[in-house]
Amino acid sequence: MSVAEVVDSHVHLLPGRLGAKVRTIFTDVGGYDLAYPADHAAVCEQLAAEGVAVVWTLPYAHRPGVADSLNRASTATAAADLAVQVVAGATVHPGDDAPVTLVRRAVEDDGARVLKLHCSVGRFDPLDPALAPVWDYVEETRLPVVVHAGRSPDGVGSGDDLLPLDETARRHPAARIVIAHCGHDHETDAVAILDRHPNVHADLTPVVNRLVQVPAADAARLADRLLFGTDAPNTEVTAARCRAHVEALGLVPEATSAILGGNARRLVAEVAD
């Protein structure tokens, strides 16, 4: 695969103080030796050196009232002169006033091409009634939605965390849902959801220092709905190692190419103008 084709669909280029605060959770509290610097330009330069050409930057609303500013910051980052192309992501919280209005503004006015819902950090359920109009909107516009399922603010999941997302996919069969981290460490449950719902995708993004584990047979069968991701900058796993992990599955070249970039490019290209 050429360098120009690799897309990292799970990056967090968070703004200012929020980015610094999130960073300290990993470095000072978690004690992790992170693979990337915090500076946006430096992160993008390192990703580019590892063969990444495009990234999705995914903001996430940890509480009501912050989504609009995060969305605007995401758009500004996407417009900056960086070493990789940045696709602007948007976010929303069910506690926001008129959540669908915020998402519509981010997409139609500011050019966002992906939505991120971080249920565990925001402590909400994807089935929250306030999000129903958002799900209707993403069905209409074909906007991909990356969802980090769960209830724990530290992102550590339990066995039933994916159940609400399974039901969301059933209620909204045209929604292009991407299960973040392939539900790690419940990949088997995530794969079962992909098998039940053709509208559901998953990214193979590691969790700090743990690579996602999907059997090669499952990856081959679902190769048109798996995406490459790193979680940069707050990860111990480099893009090069993530890519090697995908390539080690031993899939046919077309499947590997789809996972490393083709699927992400298609999802963005198909968002309605």
Short mmCIF file of C-alpha atoms in Angstrom, two decimals:
data_model
loop_
_atom_site.label_atom_id
_atom_site.label_comp_id
_atom_site.label_asym_id
_atom_site.label_seq_id
_atom_site.Cartn_x
_atom_site.Cartn_y
_atom_site.Cartn_z
CA MET A 1 0.00 0.00 0.00
CA SER A 2 1.30 3.45 -0.84
CA VAL A 3 1.75 6.10 1.81
CA ALA A 4 -1.00 8.19 0.23
CA GLU A 5 -3.63 5.58 1.07
CA VAL A 6 -3.21 5.16 4.86
CA VAL A 7 -5.91 6.78 6.99
CA ASP A 8 -5.79 6.93 10.79
CA SER A 9 -9.46 7.09 11.72
CA HIS A 10 -8.95 7.54 15.45
CA VAL A 11 -6.84 10.52 16.53
CA HIS A 12 -7.55 13.12 19.22
CA LEU A 13 -6.09 16.55 18.40
CA LEU A 14 -7.82 18.19 21.35
CA PRO A 15 -7.58 21.92 22.01
CA GLY A 16 -5.50 23.75 24.59
CA ARG A 17 -6.25 23.13 28.24
CA LEU A 18 -8.53 20.17 27.58
CA GLY A 19 -5.84 18.43 25.56
CA ALA A 20 -3.30 19.07 28.32
CA LYS A 21 -5.67 17.81 31.00
CA VAL A 22 -6.42 14.61 29.11
CA ARG A 23 -2.70 14.14 28.55
CA THR A 24 -1.94 14.26 32.27
CA ILE A 25 -4.46 11.50 32.93
CA PHE A 26 -2.28 9.21 30.85
CA THR A 27 1.14 10.46 31.92
CA ASP A 28 0.74 11.53 35.55
CA VAL A 29 -2.11 9.29 36.68
CA GLY A 30 -1.62 6.28 34.43
CA GLY A 31 2.15 6.52 34.25
CA TYR A 32 2.19 5.63 30.57
CA ASP A 33 5.16 6.24 28.28
CA LEU A 34 3.30 7.76 25.35
CA ALA A 35 4.59 7.30 21.82
CA TYR A 36 3.69 10.78 20.55
CA PRO A 37 4.25 14.36 21.68
CA ALA A 38 1.29 16.52 22.66
CA ASP A 39 1.86 19.27 20.08
CA HIS A 40 -0.49 18.88 17.12
CA ALA A 41 2.09 19.70 14.48
CA ALA A 42 4.62 17.31 15.99
CA VAL A 43 2.05 14.51 16.25
CA CYS A 44 1.12 14.92 12.60
CA GLU A 45 4.76 15.00 11.53
CA GLN A 46 5.45 11.74 13.35
CA LEU A 47 2.35 10.08 11.91
CA ALA A 48 3.34 11.22 8.43
CA ALA A 49 6.82 9.78 8.94
CA GLU A 50 5.16 6.45 9.76
CA GLY A 51 3.18 6.46 6.54
CA VAL A 52 -0.12 8.04 7.57
CA ALA A 53 -1.55 10.51 5.06
CA VAL A 54 -4.95 11.36 6.57
CA VAL A 55 -6.30 11.45 10.13
CA TRP A 56 -9.75 11.85 11.60
CA THR A 57 -9.55 14.11 14.63
CA LEU A 58 -12.24 13.08 17.11
CA PRO A 59 -13.28 15.54 19.82
CA TYR A 60 -15.52 14.24 22.58
CA ALA A 61 -17.90 16.04 24.90
CA HIS A 62 -17.29 14.93 28.48
CA ARG A 63 -20.19 17.05 29.73
CA PRO A 64 -23.01 19.21 28.37
CA GLY A 65 -22.10 22.64 27.07
CA VAL A 66 -18.68 21.98 25.56
CA ALA A 67 -19.53 20.40 22.21
CA ASP A 68 -19.86 23.59 20.19
CA SER A 69 -16.45 24.94 21.19
CA LEU A 70 -14.85 21.53 20.64
CA ASN A 71 -16.41 21.30 17.19
CA ARG A 72 -15.12 24.72 16.21
CA ALA A 73 -11.64 23.84 17.46
CA SER A 74 -11.75 20.63 15.43
CA THR A 75 -12.62 22.58 12.29
CA ALA A 76 -9.76 25.00 12.94
CA THR A 77 -7.33 22.13 13.35
CA ALA A 78 -8.50 20.61 10.07
CA ALA A 79 -7.83 23.92 8.33
CA ALA A 80 -4.30 24.24 9.71
CA ASP A 81 -1.17 23.57 7.66
CA LEU A 82 -0.11 20.18 9.03
CA ALA A 83 1.93 17.26 7.73
CA VAL A 84 -1.18 15.14 7.19
CA GLN A 85 -4.66 15.90 5.93
CA VAL A 86 -7.02 16.30 8.89
CA VAL A 87 -10.70 15.37 8.62
CA ALA A 88 -12.69 17.40 11.13
CA GLY A 89 -14.78 15.47 13.62
CA ALA A 90 -17.69 16.74 15.66
CA THR A 91 -19.12 15.69 19.01
CA VAL A 92 -22.25 16.19 21.08
CA HIS A 93 -23.67 15.29 24.49
CA PRO A 94 -27.30 14.34 25.12
CA GLY A 95 -27.39 16.96 27.87
CA ASP A 96 -26.74 19.75 25.36
CA ASP A 97 -29.54 22.06 24.30
CA ALA A 98 -30.81 20.79 20.91
CA PRO A 99 -28.02 18.26 20.25
CA VAL A 100 -29.01 17.75 16.62
CA THR A 101 -28.67 21.48 15.96
CA LEU A 102 -25.06 21.36 17.15
CA VAL A 103 -24.29 18.40 14.93
CA ARG A 104 -26.00 19.95 11.91
CA ARG A 105 -24.04 23.18 12.37
CA ALA A 106 -20.75 21.31 12.63
CA VAL A 107 -21.45 19.33 9.48
CA GLU A 108 -23.26 21.79 7.24
CA ASP A 109 -21.56 25.04 8.29
CA ASP A 110 -18.13 23.93 9.47
CA GLY A 111 -17.42 20.88 7.33
CA ALA A 112 -17.20 18.09 9.92
CA ARG A 113 -17.31 14.66 8.29
CA VAL A 114 -17.49 12.32 11.28
CA LEU A 115 -19.21 12.36 14.67
CA LYS A 116 -17.70 11.05 17.92
CA LEU A 117 -19.79 9.91 20.88
CA HIS A 118 -17.76 8.98 23.96
CA CYS A 119 -20.36 7.29 26.12
CA SER A 120 -17.97 6.23 28.87
CA VAL A 121 -16.32 9.62 29.42
CA GLY A 122 -19.60 11.49 28.96
CA ARG A 123 -21.49 8.93 31.05
CA PHE A 124 -24.42 8.56 28.72
CA ASP A 125 -26.18 5.90 26.70
CA PRO A 126 -26.39 5.96 22.88
CA LEU A 127 -30.10 5.20 23.33
CA ASP A 128 -30.68 8.42 25.28
CA PRO A 129 -33.91 9.90 23.84
CA ALA A 130 -32.18 13.26 23.37
CA LEU A 131 -29.93 11.62 20.79
CA ALA A 132 -32.78 10.17 18.71
CA PRO A 133 -32.88 13.21 16.37
CA VAL A 134 -29.10 12.94 16.01
CA TRP A 135 -29.39 9.33 14.91
CA ASP A 136 -32.09 10.32 12.43
CA TYR A 137 -29.80 13.04 11.07
CA VAL A 138 -26.77 10.78 10.66
CA GLU A 139 -28.95 8.27 8.81
CA GLU A 140 -30.10 11.01 6.46
CA THR A 141 -26.62 12.39 5.82
CA ARG A 142 -24.65 9.12 5.98
CA LEU A 143 -22.38 10.72 8.59
CA PRO A 144 -20.16 8.06 10.22
CA VAL A 145 -20.42 7.93 14.01
CA VAL A 146 -17.51 6.61 16.07
CA VAL A 147 -18.90 5.38 19.39
CA HIS A 148 -16.84 4.52 22.45
CA ALA A 149 -19.35 2.40 24.33
CA GLY A 150 -19.53 1.90 28.07
CA ARG A 151 -20.28 3.61 31.34
CA SER A 152 -16.95 3.85 33.11
CA PRO A 153 -15.08 7.18 32.79
CA ASP A 154 -11.75 5.36 32.60
CA GLY A 155 -12.88 3.59 29.43
CA VAL A 156 -12.60 0.11 30.94
CA GLY A 157 -15.56 -1.86 29.70
CA SER A 158 -17.79 -4.63 30.94
CA GLY A 159 -19.45 -7.44 29.07
CA ASP A 160 -22.78 -5.71 28.49
CA ASP A 161 -21.43 -2.32 27.36
CA LEU A 162 -22.13 -3.02 23.70
CA LEU A 163 -25.79 -3.99 24.18
CA PRO A 164 -27.15 -0.42 23.81
CA LEU A 165 -25.11 0.01 20.64
CA ASP A 166 -26.51 -3.24 19.27
CA GLU A 167 -30.02 -1.89 19.83
CA THR A 168 -29.08 1.49 18.33
CA ALA A 169 -27.94 -0.27 15.16
CA ARG A 170 -31.25 -2.15 15.03
CA ARG A 171 -33.32 1.03 15.42
CA HIS A 172 -31.23 3.00 12.94
CA PRO A 173 -30.23 0.56 10.18
CA ALA A 174 -28.89 3.29 7.90
CA ALA A 175 -26.61 4.80 10.56
CA ARG A 176 -22.93 4.21 9.81
CA ILE A 177 -21.76 3.23 13.26
CA VAL A 178 -18.08 2.62 14.03
CA ILE A 179 -17.40 0.73 17.26
CA ALA A 180 -14.31 2.36 18.75
CA HIS A 181 -11.47 0.00 19.66
CA CYS A 182 -13.62 -2.87 18.32
CA GLY A 183 -15.22 -2.90 21.77
CA HIS A 184 -11.91 -3.85 23.38
CA ASP A 185 -11.62 -6.05 25.33
CA HIS A 186 -14.90 -7.51 24.10
CA GLU A 187 -13.93 -7.92 20.46
CA THR A 188 -15.94 -11.12 20.11
CA ASP A 189 -19.12 -9.26 21.07
CA ALA A 190 -18.27 -6.44 18.66
CA VAL A 191 -17.71 -8.88 15.81
CA ALA A 192 -21.09 -10.45 16.55
CA ILE A 193 -22.72 -7.02 16.24
CA LEU A 194 -21.02 -6.46 12.88
CA ASP A 195 -22.33 -9.82 11.74
CA ARG A 196 -25.88 -8.89 12.77
CA HIS A 197 -25.87 -5.35 11.38
CA PRO A 198 -24.35 -4.53 7.98
CA ASN A 199 -24.37 -0.82 8.88
CA VAL A 200 -21.90 -1.31 11.75
CA HIS A 201 -18.14 -0.93 11.39
CA ALA A 202 -15.30 -1.13 13.92
CA ASP A 203 -11.91 0.50 14.24
CA LEU A 204 -8.87 -1.53 15.27
CA THR A 205 -7.49 1.21 17.51
CA PRO A 206 -5.44 0.00 20.49
CA VAL A 207 -6.29 0.95 24.07
CA VAL A 208 -3.17 2.72 25.38
CA ASN A 209 -0.85 -0.29 25.12
CA ARG A 210 -3.19 -3.14 24.22
CA LEU A 211 -3.69 -4.11 20.61
CA VAL A 212 -7.15 -5.10 19.44
CA GLN A 213 -7.43 -8.83 18.85
CA VAL A 214 -9.61 -9.93 15.93
CA PRO A 215 -9.08 -13.39 14.42
CA ALA A 216 -7.85 -13.35 10.84
CA ALA A 217 -10.94 -15.20 9.62
CA ASP A 218 -13.22 -12.54 11.11
CA ALA A 219 -11.05 -9.73 9.74
CA ALA A 220 -11.15 -11.27 6.28
CA ARG A 221 -14.93 -11.62 6.36
CA LEU A 222 -15.46 -8.09 7.65
CA ALA A 223 -12.59 -6.36 5.88
CA ASP A 224 -14.91 -3.87 4.18
CA ARG A 225 -16.04 -2.59 7.59
CA LEU A 226 -12.84 -2.43 9.63
CA LEU A 227 -10.83 0.78 10.02
CA PHE A 228 -7.26 1.54 11.02
CA GLY A 229 -6.62 3.75 14.07
CA THR A 230 -3.96 4.63 16.63
CA ASP A 231 -5.51 6.86 19.34
CA ALA A 232 -2.58 9.27 18.89
CA PRO A 233 -1.23 11.17 20.67
CA ASN A 234 -2.19 9.42 23.93
CA THR A 235 -1.06 5.89 23.17
CA GLU A 236 2.00 3.76 23.72
CA VAL A 237 1.47 1.99 20.40
CA THR A 238 2.87 3.63 17.27
CA ALA A 239 1.13 3.78 13.91
CA ALA A 240 3.90 1.62 12.50
CA ARG A 241 3.18 -1.09 15.05
CA CYS A 242 -0.58 -0.82 14.47
CA ARG A 243 -0.02 -1.20 10.74
CA ALA A 244 2.23 -4.21 11.27
CA HIS A 245 -0.49 -5.75 13.44
CA VAL A 246 -3.00 -5.40 10.59
CA GLU A 247 -0.56 -6.72 8.01
CA ALA A 248 0.23 -9.72 10.24
CA LEU A 249 -3.35 -10.91 9.76
CA GLY A 250 -2.20 -12.17 6.38
CA LEU A 251 -5.21 -10.92 4.44
CA VAL A 252 -5.31 -10.51 0.69
CA PRO A 253 -3.87 -7.15 -0.42
CA GLU A 254 -7.29 -5.71 -1.26
CA ALA A 255 -8.57 -6.42 2.26
CA THR A 256 -5.48 -4.98 3.93
CA SER A 257 -5.75 -1.87 1.76
CA ALA A 258 -9.40 -1.44 2.68
CA ILE A 259 -8.66 -1.63 6.40
CA LEU A 260 -5.64 0.66 6.28
CA GLY A 261 -7.46 3.42 4.46
CA GLY A 262 -9.97 2.53 1.79
CA ASN A 263 -12.91 2.06 4.12
CA ALA A 264 -12.31 5.34 5.94
CA ARG A 265 -11.97 7.24 2.68
CA ARG A 266 -15.21 5.74 1.39
CA LEU A 267 -17.15 6.64 4.54
CA VAL A 268 -16.04 10.27 4.36
CA ALA A 269 -16.64 10.50 0.62
CA GLU A 270 -20.21 9.27 1.00
CA VAL A 271 -21.31 11.90 3.53
CA ALA A 272 -24.10 13.95 1.95
CA ASP A 273 -23.25 17.57 1.11
#
